[in-house]
Short mmCIF file of C-alpha atoms in Angstrom, two decimals:
data_model
loop_
_atom_site.label_atom_id
_atom_site.label_comp_id
_atom_site.label_asym_id
_atom_site.label_seq_id
_atom_site.Cartn_x
_atom_site.Cartn_y
_atom_site.Cartn_z
CA MET A 1 14.33 6.08 4.57
CA LYS A 2 10.92 7.71 4.90
CA VAL A 3 7.77 5.58 5.16
CA MET A 4 4.14 6.72 4.99
CA TYR A 5 0.90 5.19 6.18
CA THR A 6 -2.63 6.60 5.95
CA CYS A 7 -5.59 5.56 8.08
CA ASP A 8 -8.32 6.67 10.45
CA ASN A 9 -8.60 5.69 14.10
CA ASN A 10 -10.25 2.33 13.31
CA TYR A 11 -7.14 0.98 11.61
CA VAL A 12 -4.39 2.41 13.82
CA TRP A 13 -3.89 -0.93 15.54
CA LEU A 14 -3.18 -2.68 12.22
CA MET A 15 -0.88 0.16 11.22
CA GLY A 16 0.94 -0.17 14.57
CA ILE A 17 1.54 -3.90 14.04
CA SER A 18 2.86 -3.20 10.54
CA VAL A 19 5.22 -0.57 11.93
CA ILE A 20 6.54 -3.00 14.55
CA SER A 21 7.38 -5.48 11.80
CA LEU A 22 9.05 -2.68 9.82
CA PHE A 23 11.21 -1.62 12.75
CA GLU A 24 12.02 -5.18 13.86
CA ASN A 25 13.39 -6.18 10.46
CA ASN A 26 15.18 -2.95 9.59
CA LYS A 27 17.19 -2.21 12.73
CA HIS A 28 20.29 -1.85 10.57
CA VAL A 29 18.83 1.09 8.66
CA LYS A 30 20.48 4.19 10.07
CA GLU A 31 17.61 6.58 9.47
CA LEU A 32 14.04 5.34 9.30
CA LYS A 33 11.13 7.68 9.95
CA VAL A 34 7.42 6.94 9.71
CA TYR A 35 4.74 9.45 8.82
CA LEU A 36 1.09 8.71 9.52
CA LEU A 37 -1.38 10.84 7.60
CA GLY A 38 -4.18 10.27 10.06
CA GLU A 39 -7.84 11.12 10.38
CA LYS A 40 -9.30 11.57 13.85
CA ILE A 41 -6.57 9.57 15.58
CA SER A 42 -7.36 9.37 19.30
CA LYS A 43 -5.03 10.68 21.96
CA GLU A 44 -4.67 7.15 23.33
CA ASN A 45 -3.60 5.74 19.99
CA LYS A 46 -1.17 8.59 19.43
CA ILE A 47 0.44 7.70 22.75
CA GLU A 48 0.69 4.02 21.78
CA LEU A 49 2.37 4.88 18.46
CA LYS A 50 4.83 7.14 20.26
CA LYS A 51 5.69 4.23 22.58
CA ILE A 52 6.42 2.02 19.56
CA GLY A 53 8.72 4.67 18.13
CA ASN A 54 10.51 5.16 21.43
CA LYS A 55 11.06 1.42 21.86
CA TYR A 56 13.00 1.28 18.59
CA ASN A 57 14.52 4.76 18.89
CA ARG A 58 12.58 5.79 15.78
CA GLU A 59 10.30 8.71 15.10
CA ILE A 60 6.64 8.32 14.15
CA GLU A 61 5.21 11.67 13.12
CA ILE A 62 1.44 11.91 13.02
CA ILE A 63 0.08 14.53 10.64
CA ASN A 64 -3.60 15.33 10.96
CA VAL A 65 -4.92 15.37 7.41
CA PRO A 66 -6.06 18.90 6.64
CA LYS A 67 -9.28 19.66 4.84
CA LEU A 68 -8.45 18.86 1.25
CA ASN A 69 -10.09 20.15 -1.86
CA ILE A 70 -11.25 16.67 -2.79
CA PRO A 71 -12.84 16.53 -6.26
CA PRO A 72 -16.63 16.05 -5.87
CA SER A 73 -16.45 12.90 -7.98
CA LEU A 74 -14.57 11.16 -5.15
CA VAL A 75 -17.02 12.05 -2.40
CA SER A 76 -19.36 9.09 -2.26
CA THR A 77 -20.49 6.29 -0.01
CA ARG A 78 -18.71 3.82 -2.27
CA TRP A 79 -15.22 5.13 -1.50
CA PRO A 80 -14.18 6.88 1.71
CA THR A 81 -12.07 9.97 1.09
CA SER A 82 -9.39 8.54 3.41
CA ALA A 83 -8.59 6.00 0.68
CA PHE A 84 -7.27 8.81 -1.52
CA THR A 85 -5.08 10.62 1.02
CA ARG A 86 -1.85 9.14 -0.35
CA LEU A 87 -2.50 10.81 -3.70
CA PHE A 88 -2.43 14.18 -1.91
CA SER A 89 0.78 13.44 0.01
CA GLY A 90 2.65 15.89 -2.20
CA VAL A 91 0.76 18.78 -0.62
CA ILE A 92 0.65 17.33 2.91
CA LEU A 93 4.16 16.06 3.61
CA PRO A 94 7.19 18.32 4.20
CA ASN A 95 8.80 19.66 1.03
CA ASN A 96 12.23 18.33 1.96
CA ILE A 97 11.16 14.71 1.36
CA ASP A 98 12.27 13.59 -2.10
CA ARG A 99 11.06 9.98 -1.90
CA ILE A 100 8.78 8.06 0.39
CA LEU A 101 7.56 4.48 0.64
CA TYR A 102 3.81 4.23 1.11
CA LEU A 103 2.53 1.10 2.89
CA ASP A 104 -1.02 -0.08 3.44
CA CYS A 105 -1.90 -0.91 7.03
CA ASP A 106 -2.52 -4.55 6.03
CA THR A 107 1.15 -5.19 5.30
CA ILE A 108 3.79 -6.99 7.33
CA ILE A 109 7.41 -6.21 6.57
CA VAL A 110 9.55 -9.32 6.95
CA GLY A 111 12.75 -8.19 5.24
CA ASP A 112 15.15 -5.40 4.39
CA ILE A 113 13.62 -2.41 2.62
CA SER A 114 16.82 -0.35 2.39
CA GLY A 115 17.32 -1.35 -1.26
CA LEU A 116 14.41 0.93 -2.15
CA GLU A 117 16.60 3.92 -1.30
CA ASN A 118 18.67 3.17 -4.39
CA VAL A 119 15.85 2.55 -6.85
CA LYS A 120 16.07 5.00 -9.74
CA PHE A 121 12.84 6.68 -10.77
CA ASN A 122 13.95 7.43 -14.34
CA GLY A 123 11.25 10.07 -14.66
CA ASN A 124 8.50 7.97 -13.06
CA ILE A 125 6.22 9.37 -10.37
CA ALA A 126 5.25 6.09 -8.71
CA MET A 127 6.91 2.67 -8.50
CA GLY A 128 5.13 -0.50 -7.44
CA VAL A 129 4.64 -4.22 -7.97
CA LYS A 130 2.64 -5.32 -11.00
CA ASP A 131 -0.85 -6.55 -10.18
CA CYS A 132 -2.64 -9.25 -12.16
CA ILE A 133 -5.08 -7.20 -14.24
CA SER A 134 -6.47 -8.17 -17.63
CA GLY A 135 -5.83 -6.22 -20.80
CA THR A 136 -9.55 -5.66 -21.29
CA TYR A 137 -9.92 -4.08 -17.86
CA LYS A 138 -6.91 -1.85 -18.49
CA GLU A 139 -8.41 -0.62 -21.73
CA ASN A 140 -11.71 0.11 -19.98
CA ILE A 141 -9.94 2.47 -17.56
CA GLY A 142 -7.93 4.27 -20.22
CA LEU A 143 -4.71 2.26 -20.33
CA ASN A 144 -3.08 0.27 -23.08
CA LYS A 145 -3.62 -3.46 -22.56
CA LYS A 146 0.16 -3.91 -22.26
CA SER A 147 0.59 -0.99 -19.83
CA PRO A 148 2.11 -1.73 -16.44
CA TYR A 149 -0.52 -1.67 -13.69
CA ILE A 150 0.75 -1.60 -10.11
CA ASN A 151 -0.86 -2.53 -6.83
CA ALA A 152 -1.45 0.54 -4.66
CA GLY A 153 -0.65 -1.11 -1.32
CA VAL A 154 3.10 -0.58 -1.63
CA ILE A 155 4.18 2.50 -3.58
CA LEU A 156 7.52 4.24 -3.84
CA PHE A 157 6.70 7.87 -4.60
CA ASN A 158 8.97 10.35 -6.37
CA MET A 159 7.86 13.30 -4.27
CA ASN A 160 9.63 15.94 -6.35
CA ALA A 161 7.72 14.78 -9.43
CA LEU A 162 4.45 14.35 -7.52
CA ARG A 163 4.52 17.96 -6.30
CA LYS A 164 4.53 19.17 -9.91
CA VAL A 165 1.17 17.49 -10.57
CA ASP A 166 -2.09 19.36 -9.99
CA ILE A 167 -3.61 16.31 -8.39
CA ASN A 168 -7.14 17.72 -8.09
CA ILE A 169 -7.41 18.52 -11.78
CA GLU A 170 -5.85 15.20 -12.82
CA ILE A 171 -8.26 13.19 -10.67
CA GLU A 172 -11.30 15.19 -11.72
CA ASN A 173 -10.48 14.83 -15.41
CA TYR A 174 -9.85 11.11 -15.05
CA MET A 175 -13.01 10.46 -13.04
CA ASN A 176 -15.16 12.37 -15.51
CA LYS A 177 -14.08 9.92 -18.22
CA TYR A 178 -13.76 6.59 -16.41
CA ARG A 179 -15.74 6.69 -13.16
CA LYS A 180 -18.31 4.10 -14.27
CA PHE A 181 -15.60 1.61 -15.25
CA ILE A 182 -13.34 1.61 -12.20
CA ASN A 183 -13.55 -1.05 -9.51
CA TYR A 184 -10.31 -0.49 -7.61
CA ALA A 185 -10.86 3.15 -6.64
CA ASP A 186 -7.59 4.91 -5.83
CA GLN A 187 -5.56 2.10 -7.42
CA ASP A 188 -7.19 2.63 -10.81
CA ILE A 189 -6.91 6.39 -10.43
CA LEU A 190 -3.21 6.18 -9.55
CA ASN A 191 -2.46 4.00 -12.58
CA GLY A 192 -4.65 6.17 -14.77
CA ILE A 193 -3.45 9.66 -13.90
CA PHE A 194 0.22 8.65 -13.83
CA LYS A 195 -0.02 6.67 -17.07
CA GLY A 196 3.41 6.56 -18.71
CA LYS A 197 5.10 7.46 -15.41
CA ILE A 198 4.59 4.18 -13.56
CA GLY A 199 7.66 2.10 -12.73
CA GLU A 200 8.02 -1.47 -11.53
CA LEU A 201 9.43 -2.88 -8.30
CA ASP A 202 10.60 -6.41 -7.57
CA PRO A 203 7.54 -8.57 -6.69
CA LYS A 204 9.14 -9.41 -3.32
CA TYR A 205 8.13 -5.94 -2.10
CA ASP A 206 4.40 -6.68 -2.37
CA VAL A 207 3.50 -10.36 -2.11
CA MET A 208 -0.30 -10.38 -2.24
CA THR A 209 -2.78 -12.97 -1.03
CA ILE A 210 -3.62 -14.10 -4.56
CA ASP A 211 0.07 -14.90 -5.09
CA VAL A 212 0.15 -17.44 -2.26
CA VAL A 213 -3.28 -19.08 -2.47
CA TYR A 214 -3.35 -19.70 -6.22
CA SER A 215 -0.83 -21.27 -8.55
CA TYR A 216 0.61 -19.18 -11.36
CA GLU A 217 -1.51 -21.13 -13.82
CA GLU A 218 -4.66 -20.46 -11.79
CA ILE A 219 -3.87 -16.73 -11.71
CA GLN A 220 -3.51 -16.76 -15.49
CA GLN A 221 -6.84 -18.54 -15.86
CA LEU A 222 -8.72 -16.40 -13.34
CA ARG A 223 -7.39 -12.96 -14.20
CA ARG A 224 -5.84 -13.29 -17.68
CA PRO A 225 -3.28 -10.63 -16.75
CA THR A 226 -1.19 -8.72 -19.28
CA ASN A 227 2.28 -7.37 -18.50
CA PHE A 228 2.42 -9.43 -15.31
CA CYS A 229 5.51 -10.88 -13.65
CA THR A 230 6.91 -14.21 -14.84
CA LYS A 231 6.30 -17.52 -13.10
CA GLU A 232 9.91 -17.57 -11.90
CA GLU A 233 9.74 -14.01 -10.56
CA LEU A 234 6.59 -14.78 -8.60
CA TYR A 235 7.99 -18.07 -7.28
CA ILE A 236 11.11 -16.34 -5.96
CA ALA A 237 9.10 -13.49 -4.44
CA LYS A 238 6.56 -15.56 -2.56
CA ASN A 239 9.22 -17.89 -1.20
CA ASN A 240 11.36 -15.00 0.02
CA PRO A 241 9.07 -11.98 0.51
CA THR A 242 10.19 -8.62 1.85
CA ILE A 243 6.65 -7.27 2.31
CA ILE A 244 3.54 -9.41 2.74
CA HIS A 245 0.31 -7.70 1.71
CA TYR A 246 -2.81 -9.32 3.14
CA THR A 247 -5.15 -8.32 0.32
CA THR A 248 -8.75 -9.51 0.37
CA ASN A 249 -9.48 -12.77 -1.40
CA MET A 250 -12.56 -14.98 -1.69
CA ARG A 251 -10.63 -18.13 -0.84
CA VAL A 252 -9.11 -17.20 2.54
CA VAL A 253 -9.80 -15.20 5.70
CA ARG A 254 -7.24 -12.57 6.65
CA PRO A 255 -5.09 -12.93 9.81
CA TRP A 256 -6.90 -10.46 12.07
CA PHE A 257 -9.96 -12.67 12.23
CA VAL A 258 -10.20 -15.66 14.58
CA ASN A 259 -11.00 -18.12 11.79
CA THR A 260 -8.10 -17.11 9.57
CA ASP A 261 -6.77 -19.66 7.14
CA HIS A 262 -4.32 -17.40 5.35
CA PRO A 263 -1.11 -19.32 4.45
CA LEU A 264 1.03 -16.52 5.93
CA ALA A 265 -1.10 -15.82 9.00
CA ASP A 266 1.75 -16.81 11.34
CA GLU A 267 3.79 -13.80 10.25
CA PHE A 268 1.00 -11.46 11.32
CA GLY A 269 0.59 -13.44 14.55
CA LYS A 270 4.27 -13.01 15.34
CA TYR A 271 4.05 -9.22 15.36
CA ILE A 272 0.69 -8.81 17.00
CA LYS A 273 2.18 -10.74 19.94
CA MET A 274 4.88 -8.04 20.20
CA SER A 275 2.30 -5.28 20.37
CA ILE A 276 0.00 -3.64 22.89
CA TRP A 277 -2.83 -5.23 20.90
CA LYS A 278 -1.71 -8.81 21.66
CA ASP A 279 -4.82 -9.41 23.77
CA LYS A 280 -7.24 -7.69 21.41
CA GLU A 281 -10.38 -9.74 20.86
CA LEU A 282 -10.43 -10.64 17.19
CA LYS A 283 -13.72 -10.85 15.34
#
């Protein structure tokens, strides 16, 4: 199994904690390699990541992100270019990788991910967990209101299919049409440019903050989502998650702040205590 993270030096510590949780709960997986597409990662942090890999007898390969031909429409103060690195993974990662699991740094892996090795792409480029997005918003960004719309924090990429896409042209064309409508940056772009080639994963692989702080009925009222998971699917997922995704939410504070009140903060706390960052002063 191949896993990918992207971040700059500011978020390496969160990425490291996520990796520890990944390795701790997937010791049975025979082959498990992590790639970090990093920007300006310090020598000290590279050493710390190597130590984590050595502890679990796993490899963490750090690839310095090369200068990419980023479409001008993405270069702005609103969105850092590092947020879009995953979309260029087809031209950065080795060509012998046929599938890879992308994980945001704000995830904690609490279960077995090996089942993702057997997921069939069926022609799709990206697979993910459906996010709660309204039909009106989908239409505004060029989708059908009933189209699947996945969260970009956990993505299973079909690398062979991704390499066939001229990602620069696709992004530029999409941004020229919908830039003024998008609020979720790379997530909207991913769903937009791969429209018709987006597949769905079990919700247990990306249990988001909104899933655990609001009831299903509240989510329906707040977001009015279309093509969302069922109440039963969400109930099962949030009571037995494989991957917890600490997405931002107005109601709670995330676990790496001292005043956290996130319902699943203890899971993050468990793995930070296993890390070199266990004594880090939280803000």
